[in-house]
């Protein structure tokens, strides 16, 4: 192979993203064109708007990435794109564009699971093989505990029974009248609030397994807000945010720590958009130190959706000798990452 760089494309939801990395996974450049403002008036992602804008933004973003990094197409050796999970019409834009570039240049194409991108993102910037560890992925669509043996060797330990952690933040943000997406807005207000003002449920904290449930918590916030009546001050909203956030953080920290203990892992990793949450990062740092675990946190830049994590996952697959994907491969909006030891899909 003459080209030494990977070009990766991510269009699974509402971010159009392009990144360049070396074949060993060093990130050369990462570019994200966010559609958040476009979808904000609707309080969530509108699929048709998302795919139409990926279609408009992607080609110029690829050109911009190559030009600003002064990379010639002849330097590309591998093309990668997210093939799922996500919105079908959005995935198709990135997948088709990537395959067209790979076919045009006659170079290998890797279709990458978006969740594998998140899963490996805490190791971006670190050299060497991916070490065995217990991983918690917390995004807008997933809450997943995965036992990782190495690249492409994943076993699901637990997942959410209903809302994902990010989804809970977004839904609670919406019911509190906060701008979309709710996660960062709640985190901001929680800084000024009292974490003990409301005693919200810690669902499934003592369930004896590693699954999660957040929909009851969301309903509890709704009732607490209704009880406050019409006169709601910004202090009350801050208290609701801080108490809600603490309930989510309590459950996430507790299940990550106990699953690492159960699987006898000495390393833990945290990824996905919700892992940007400062309170959670602090609590996990403290817990890891206390339990003498090595903690890997993804950089905030690589926690929310981006293409650097897709390039990195492709590099790790390439490095591990995993064969490229066929140009006839399909996208899969419900693509799973891992199955449990009992064969149950938890992806
Ligand atoms: O990983 P991501 O960018 O996209 C998905 O693959 O879903 O995650 C987006 C999620 C949203 O639900 C957003 O509200 C949440 O991450 N999020 C946060 C924070 N920043 C983003 N949640 C809590 N605290 C934050 N600081
Ligand atoms: Zn994501």
Short mmCIF file of C-alpha atoms and ligand atoms in Angstrom, two decimals:
data_model
loop_
_atom_site.label_atom_id
_atom_site.label_comp_id
_atom_site.label_asym_id
_atom_site.label_seq_id
_atom_site.Cartn_x
_atom_site.Cartn_y
_atom_site.Cartn_z
CA UNK A 1 0.00 0.00 0.00
CA UNK A 2 1.48 3.36 -0.97
CA UNK A 3 -0.79 5.69 1.02
CA UNK A 4 -0.03 6.00 4.71
CA UNK A 5 -3.13 7.75 5.98
CA UNK A 6 -6.69 6.80 6.94
CA UNK A 7 -9.55 9.08 5.95
CA UNK A 8 -12.61 8.48 8.16
CA UNK A 9 -16.17 9.73 7.81
CA UNK A 10 -18.87 9.83 10.51
CA UNK A 11 -22.49 10.76 9.68
CA UNK A 12 -24.56 8.52 11.96
CA UNK A 13 -26.65 11.27 13.56
CA UNK A 14 -26.42 15.06 13.54
CA UNK A 15 -22.67 15.67 13.22
CA UNK A 16 -20.94 15.59 9.85
CA UNK A 17 -17.37 14.62 10.70
CA UNK A 18 -14.15 13.85 8.85
CA UNK A 19 -10.76 12.87 10.28
CA UNK A 20 -7.33 11.83 9.10
CA UNK A 21 -5.09 9.45 11.04
CA UNK A 22 -1.96 7.44 10.44
CA UNK A 23 -2.26 3.69 9.91
CA UNK A 24 -1.23 3.24 13.56
CA UNK A 25 -4.01 5.52 14.81
CA UNK A 26 -2.26 8.84 15.43
CA UNK A 27 -4.82 11.55 14.73
CA UNK A 28 -3.61 14.02 12.10
CA UNK A 29 -6.75 16.17 12.05
CA UNK A 30 -10.37 16.01 13.18
CA UNK A 31 -13.18 18.15 11.74
CA UNK A 32 -16.78 18.28 12.97
CA UNK A 33 -19.58 20.27 11.40
CA UNK A 34 -22.38 20.22 13.97
CA UNK A 35 -26.05 20.48 13.06
CA UNK A 36 -27.14 21.15 16.65
CA UNK A 37 -28.44 24.65 15.89
CA UNK A 38 -30.42 23.33 12.95
CA UNK A 39 -32.27 20.75 15.05
CA UNK A 40 -32.54 22.78 18.29
CA UNK A 41 -35.88 24.44 17.38
CA UNK A 42 -37.41 20.93 17.09
CA UNK A 43 -36.07 19.74 20.46
CA UNK A 44 -34.36 16.74 18.85
CA UNK A 45 -32.81 15.43 15.65
CA UNK A 46 -35.07 15.53 12.56
CA UNK A 47 -33.80 12.63 10.36
CA UNK A 48 -34.56 14.15 6.96
CA UNK A 49 -32.94 17.47 7.87
CA UNK A 50 -29.90 15.56 9.14
CA UNK A 51 -29.33 13.52 5.96
CA UNK A 52 -29.92 16.46 3.63
CA UNK A 53 -27.34 18.48 5.49
CA UNK A 54 -24.81 15.63 5.59
CA UNK A 55 -25.26 15.53 1.82
CA UNK A 56 -24.51 19.26 1.57
CA UNK A 57 -21.70 19.40 4.12
CA UNK A 58 -19.73 16.20 3.67
CA UNK A 59 -17.96 16.73 0.34
CA UNK A 60 -16.77 20.27 1.24
CA UNK A 61 -15.65 19.00 4.66
CA UNK A 62 -13.55 16.23 3.07
CA UNK A 63 -11.95 18.81 0.74
CA UNK A 64 -11.39 21.21 3.63
CA UNK A 65 -9.74 18.45 5.72
CA UNK A 66 -7.38 17.43 2.93
CA UNK A 67 -6.52 21.01 1.95
CA UNK A 68 -5.99 22.38 5.45
CA UNK A 69 -3.77 19.42 6.39
CA UNK A 70 -2.03 19.65 2.99
CA UNK A 71 -2.73 16.00 2.29
CA UNK A 72 -2.86 14.76 -1.28
CA UNK A 73 -5.31 11.99 -2.17
CA UNK A 74 -2.35 9.81 -3.17
CA UNK A 75 -1.34 9.77 0.52
CA UNK A 76 -4.54 7.96 1.52
CA UNK A 77 -4.18 4.22 2.18
CA UNK A 78 -7.47 3.33 3.90
CA UNK A 79 -10.99 4.80 3.91
CA UNK A 80 -13.36 4.22 6.85
CA UNK A 81 -16.96 5.14 7.58
CA UNK A 82 -19.55 4.49 10.28
CA UNK A 83 -22.01 1.81 9.16
CA UNK A 84 -24.27 1.88 12.25
CA UNK A 85 -25.97 2.22 14.62
CA UNK A 86 -27.69 5.48 13.73
CA UNK A 87 -30.18 7.06 11.36
CA UNK A 88 -30.37 5.04 8.13
CA UNK A 89 -30.55 8.00 5.77
CA UNK A 90 -27.66 9.73 7.54
CA UNK A 91 -25.47 6.60 7.65
CA UNK A 92 -25.99 6.09 3.90
CA UNK A 93 -24.45 9.47 3.04
CA UNK A 94 -21.16 8.75 4.83
CA UNK A 95 -21.05 5.09 3.83
CA UNK A 96 -21.67 5.78 0.14
CA UNK A 97 -19.24 8.69 -0.02
CA UNK A 98 -16.50 6.67 1.68
CA UNK A 99 -17.03 3.69 -0.62
CA UNK A 100 -16.92 5.96 -3.68
CA UNK A 101 -13.57 7.43 -2.54
CA UNK A 102 -12.18 3.95 -1.76
CA UNK A 103 -13.33 2.60 -5.13
CA UNK A 104 -11.97 5.65 -6.97
CA UNK A 105 -8.56 5.36 -5.33
CA UNK A 106 -8.55 1.56 -5.35
CA UNK A 107 -7.76 1.30 -1.62
CA UNK A 108 -9.30 -0.74 1.27
CA UNK A 109 -12.54 0.31 2.97
CA UNK A 110 -13.40 -0.38 6.62
CA UNK A 111 -16.99 -0.11 7.80
CA UNK A 112 -16.86 0.77 11.50
CA UNK A 113 -19.39 0.33 14.29
CA UNK A 114 -20.00 3.77 15.82
CA UNK A 115 -20.03 2.19 19.30
CA UNK A 116 -16.60 0.65 18.71
CA UNK A 117 -15.45 4.17 17.86
CA UNK A 118 -16.71 5.41 21.25
CA UNK A 119 -15.39 2.29 23.03
CA UNK A 120 -11.79 2.74 21.85
CA UNK A 121 -11.75 6.58 22.00
CA UNK A 122 -10.19 6.71 25.53
CA UNK A 123 -7.04 5.15 24.01
CA UNK A 124 -6.55 7.78 21.28
CA UNK A 125 -3.11 9.32 21.73
CA UNK A 126 -1.74 6.28 23.56
CA UNK A 127 0.55 3.94 21.71
CA UNK A 128 0.50 0.16 21.85
CA UNK A 129 -2.22 -2.45 21.88
CA UNK A 130 -5.64 -1.84 23.43
CA UNK A 131 -5.34 -3.35 26.94
CA UNK A 132 -8.02 -5.55 28.51
CA UNK A 133 -10.44 -3.45 30.53
CA UNK A 134 -14.02 -2.83 31.60
CA UNK A 135 -15.67 -0.09 29.52
CA UNK A 136 -18.71 2.09 30.09
CA UNK A 137 -20.10 3.77 26.97
CA UNK A 138 -22.67 6.46 27.72
CA UNK A 139 -24.14 8.30 24.77
CA UNK A 140 -27.44 9.69 23.55
CA UNK A 141 -28.60 6.27 22.39
CA UNK A 142 -26.65 3.76 24.49
CA UNK A 143 -25.61 2.86 28.03
CA UNK A 144 -23.33 -0.14 27.73
CA UNK A 145 -20.94 -1.98 30.02
CA UNK A 146 -18.50 -3.99 27.92
CA UNK A 147 -15.73 -6.35 28.98
CA UNK A 148 -12.91 -5.76 26.51
CA UNK A 149 -10.26 -8.40 25.94
CA UNK A 150 -8.68 -6.53 23.00
CA UNK A 151 -9.65 -5.14 19.59
CA UNK A 152 -12.87 -6.77 18.31
CA UNK A 153 -13.08 -8.98 21.40
CA UNK A 154 -16.01 -7.52 23.28
CA UNK A 155 -18.49 -9.09 25.69
CA UNK A 156 -21.59 -7.22 26.83
CA UNK A 157 -22.02 -7.12 30.62
CA UNK A 158 -24.96 -4.76 30.94
CA UNK A 159 -27.13 -2.20 29.17
CA UNK A 160 -30.14 0.00 29.77
CA UNK A 161 -33.61 -1.49 29.95
CA UNK A 162 -35.20 1.73 28.74
CA UNK A 163 -33.70 5.23 28.24
CA UNK A 164 -29.98 5.68 27.61
CA UNK A 165 -28.12 7.95 30.06
CA UNK A 166 -27.80 10.75 27.47
CA UNK A 167 -31.42 10.30 26.49
CA UNK A 168 -32.40 10.77 30.15
CA UNK A 169 -30.39 14.02 30.29
CA UNK A 170 -32.01 15.21 27.04
CA UNK A 171 -35.57 14.29 28.11
CA UNK A 172 -35.18 15.87 31.55
CA UNK A 173 -33.68 18.97 29.90
CA UNK A 174 -36.74 19.17 27.66
CA UNK A 175 -39.22 18.81 30.53
CA UNK A 176 -37.35 21.52 32.46
CA UNK A 177 -37.66 23.81 29.43
CA UNK A 178 -33.88 23.85 28.75
CA UNK A 179 -32.35 24.14 25.26
CA UNK A 180 -31.43 21.00 23.28
CA UNK A 181 -29.33 18.97 23.95
CA UNK A 182 -30.14 18.73 27.64
CA UNK A 183 -26.90 17.10 28.86
CA UNK A 184 -24.55 20.10 28.81
CA UNK A 185 -27.38 22.46 29.89
CA UNK A 186 -28.22 20.34 32.94
CA UNK A 187 -24.52 20.01 33.82
CA UNK A 188 -24.14 23.82 33.69
CA UNK A 189 -27.13 24.49 35.97
CA UNK A 190 -26.20 21.62 38.31
CA UNK A 191 -22.99 23.46 39.23
CA UNK A 192 -25.10 26.05 41.07
CA UNK A 193 -27.61 23.59 42.57
CA UNK A 194 -27.91 21.46 45.70
CA UNK A 195 -27.33 17.78 44.91
CA UNK A 196 -29.38 16.75 47.95
CA UNK A 197 -32.38 19.02 47.42
CA UNK A 198 -34.43 16.18 45.92
CA UNK A 199 -34.14 12.51 46.81
CA UNK A 200 -34.49 10.95 43.36
CA UNK A 201 -34.52 7.17 42.82
CA UNK A 202 -31.31 5.27 41.99
CA UNK A 203 -33.04 2.66 39.83
CA UNK A 204 -31.53 -0.84 39.73
CA UNK A 205 -28.66 0.24 41.98
CA UNK A 206 -28.96 -2.98 43.94
CA UNK A 207 -30.43 -5.16 41.20
CA UNK A 208 -27.51 -7.58 41.40
CA UNK A 209 -26.80 -7.28 37.68
CA UNK A 210 -25.15 -4.62 35.53
CA UNK A 211 -28.22 -3.32 33.74
CA UNK A 212 -29.61 0.21 34.03
CA UNK A 213 -32.99 1.96 33.97
CA UNK A 214 -33.45 5.72 33.75
CA UNK A 215 -37.09 6.23 32.76
CA UNK A 216 -38.38 6.14 36.36
CA UNK A 217 -35.90 8.85 37.32
CA UNK A 218 -37.14 11.04 34.47
CA UNK A 219 -40.74 10.61 35.70
CA UNK A 220 -39.64 11.44 39.27
CA UNK A 221 -38.15 14.73 38.03
CA UNK A 222 -41.39 15.50 36.18
CA UNK A 223 -43.48 14.97 39.35
CA UNK A 224 -41.05 16.98 41.50
CA UNK A 225 -41.25 19.83 39.05
CA UNK A 226 -45.08 19.73 38.98
CA UNK A 227 -45.14 19.80 42.80
CA UNK A 228 -43.16 23.04 42.80
CA UNK A 229 -46.10 24.81 41.13
CA UNK A 230 -45.98 27.69 38.68
CA UNK A 231 -43.45 29.88 40.49
CA UNK A 232 -40.20 28.16 39.59
CA UNK A 233 -37.02 30.05 40.25
CA UNK A 234 -33.68 29.41 38.57
CA UNK A 235 -32.46 28.14 41.98
CA UNK A 236 -35.18 25.46 41.99
CA UNK A 237 -34.26 24.41 38.44
CA UNK A 238 -30.58 24.27 39.46
CA UNK A 239 -31.50 22.04 42.45
CA UNK A 240 -33.54 19.74 40.20
CA UNK A 241 -30.61 19.52 37.76
CA UNK A 242 -28.03 18.85 40.49
CA UNK A 243 -30.19 16.20 42.20
CA UNK A 244 -31.04 14.48 38.91
CA UNK A 245 -27.42 14.49 37.75
CA UNK A 246 -26.26 13.04 41.07
CA UNK A 247 -28.76 10.17 40.80
CA UNK A 248 -27.48 9.29 37.30
CA UNK A 249 -23.84 9.61 38.37
CA UNK A 250 -24.38 7.44 41.49
CA UNK A 251 -25.74 4.57 39.39
CA UNK A 252 -23.11 4.88 36.61
CA UNK A 253 -20.17 4.98 39.04
CA UNK A 254 -21.50 2.16 41.19
CA UNK A 255 -22.20 -0.22 38.28
CA UNK A 256 -18.88 0.49 36.56
CA UNK A 257 -16.93 -0.17 39.76
CA UNK A 258 -18.82 -3.32 40.69
CA UNK A 259 -18.61 -4.76 37.16
CA UNK A 260 -14.82 -4.18 37.08
CA UNK A 261 -14.59 -6.02 40.40
CA UNK A 262 -16.82 -8.87 39.19
CA UNK A 263 -14.80 -9.29 35.97
CA UNK A 264 -11.50 -8.81 37.84
CA UNK A 265 -10.41 -5.98 35.58
CA UNK A 266 -7.80 -3.53 36.87
CA UNK A 267 -8.49 -0.98 34.14
CA UNK A 268 -11.68 0.94 33.38
CA UNK A 269 -12.59 3.30 30.52
CA UNK A 270 -15.32 5.87 30.01
CA UNK A 271 -16.56 7.15 26.64
CA UNK A 272 -19.52 8.70 24.81
CA UNK A 273 -21.09 12.16 25.02
CA UNK A 274 -22.21 11.86 28.66
CA UNK A 275 -18.60 11.19 29.68
CA UNK A 276 -18.02 14.95 29.10
CA UNK A 277 -19.91 15.47 32.36
CA UNK A 278 -17.46 17.00 34.85
CA UNK A 279 -19.20 15.75 37.98
CA UNK A 280 -19.16 12.21 36.58
CA UNK A 281 -15.48 12.48 35.59
CA UNK A 282 -14.59 13.66 39.08
CA UNK A 283 -16.60 10.93 40.82
CA UNK A 284 -15.10 8.23 38.57
CA UNK A 285 -11.57 9.56 39.16
CA UNK A 286 -12.15 9.42 42.93
CA UNK A 287 -13.67 5.93 42.80
CA UNK A 288 -10.90 4.59 40.55
CA UNK A 289 -8.24 5.94 42.89
CA UNK A 290 -9.97 4.40 45.88
CA UNK A 291 -10.27 0.98 44.19
CA UNK A 292 -6.77 1.24 42.73
CA UNK A 293 -7.98 0.97 39.13
CA UNK A 294 -6.29 2.54 36.12
CA UNK A 295 -8.74 4.95 34.50
CA UNK A 296 -8.89 5.86 30.79
CA UNK A 297 -11.09 8.84 29.95
CA UNK A 298 -11.65 9.97 26.37
CA UNK A 299 -10.71 13.59 25.67
CA UNK A 300 -13.84 15.73 25.57
CA UNK A 301 -13.12 16.46 21.90
CA UNK A 302 -13.40 12.72 21.19
CA UNK A 303 -16.30 11.99 23.60
CA UNK A 304 -19.14 13.46 21.58
CA UNK A 305 -19.56 12.25 18.00
CA UNK A 306 -16.48 12.71 15.83
CA UNK A 307 -14.62 10.94 13.02
CA UNK A 308 -11.26 10.68 14.83
CA UNK A 309 -12.67 7.78 16.86
CA UNK A 310 -13.77 6.10 13.61
CA UNK A 311 -10.29 6.56 12.11
CA UNK A 312 -8.75 5.21 15.32
CA UNK A 313 -11.00 2.11 15.36
CA UNK A 314 -10.15 1.48 11.68
CA UNK A 315 -6.43 1.83 12.48
CA UNK A 316 -6.68 -0.64 15.37
CA UNK A 317 -8.57 -3.14 13.17
CA UNK A 318 -6.02 -2.69 10.37
CA UNK A 319 -3.15 -3.07 12.84
CA UNK A 320 -4.72 -6.26 14.26
CA UNK A 321 -4.83 -7.81 10.79
CA UNK A 322 -8.62 -7.69 10.51
CA UNK A 323 -9.67 -7.81 6.85
CA UNK A 324 -11.24 -4.73 5.21
CA UNK A 325 -14.99 -4.64 4.49
CA UNK A 326 -16.59 -5.36 1.16
CA UNK A 327 -17.79 -2.40 -0.91
CA UNK A 328 -21.07 -4.36 -1.03
CA UNK A 329 -21.47 -4.21 2.76
CA UNK A 330 -24.70 -2.68 4.04
CA UNK A 331 -25.33 -0.07 6.70
CA UNK A 332 -27.31 -1.22 9.78
CA UNK A 333 -29.25 1.35 11.86
CA UNK A 334 -29.45 -1.21 14.71
CA UNK A 335 -25.91 -2.54 14.49
CA UNK A 336 -24.88 -4.32 17.71
CA UNK A 337 -21.43 -4.19 19.28
CA UNK A 338 -21.33 -7.24 21.50
CA UNK A 339 -23.33 -10.15 22.80
CA UNK A 340 -23.39 -11.34 26.39
CA UNK A 341 -22.00 -14.72 27.48
CA UNK A 342 -25.57 -16.08 27.42
CA UNK A 343 -25.96 -14.97 23.80
CA UNK A 344 -28.24 -12.08 24.70
CA UNK A 345 -27.64 -9.01 22.52
CA UNK A 346 -26.95 -6.00 24.69
CA UNK A 347 -25.43 -3.73 22.07
O1 LIG B 1 -21.89 10.35 21.97
P1 LIG B 1 -22.82 11.43 21.59
O2 LIG B 1 -22.24 12.71 21.04
O3 LIG B 1 -23.85 10.98 20.52
C1 LIG B 1 -24.45 9.72 20.48
O4 LIG B 1 -23.81 8.78 19.93
O5 LIG B 1 -25.56 9.64 21.02
O6 LIG B 1 -23.68 11.73 22.89
C2 LIG B 1 -24.62 12.75 22.93
C3 LIG B 1 -25.23 12.77 24.32
C4 LIG B 1 -26.44 13.68 24.41
O7 LIG B 1 -27.48 12.97 25.03
C5 LIG B 1 -25.94 14.83 25.27
O8 LIG B 1 -26.97 15.44 26.04
C6 LIG B 1 -24.95 14.12 26.16
O9 LIG B 1 -24.28 13.24 25.27
N1 LIG B 1 -23.98 15.04 26.79
C7 LIG B 1 -23.91 15.23 28.14
C8 LIG B 1 -22.90 16.22 28.35
N2 LIG B 1 -22.41 16.58 27.11
C9 LIG B 1 -23.08 15.84 26.18
N3 LIG B 1 -24.58 14.67 29.16
C10 LIG B 1 -24.27 15.06 30.41
N4 LIG B 1 -23.36 16.02 30.68
C11 LIG B 1 -22.64 16.61 29.71
N5 LIG B 1 -21.72 17.54 29.99
ZN1 LIG B 2 -22.10 8.66 19.45
#
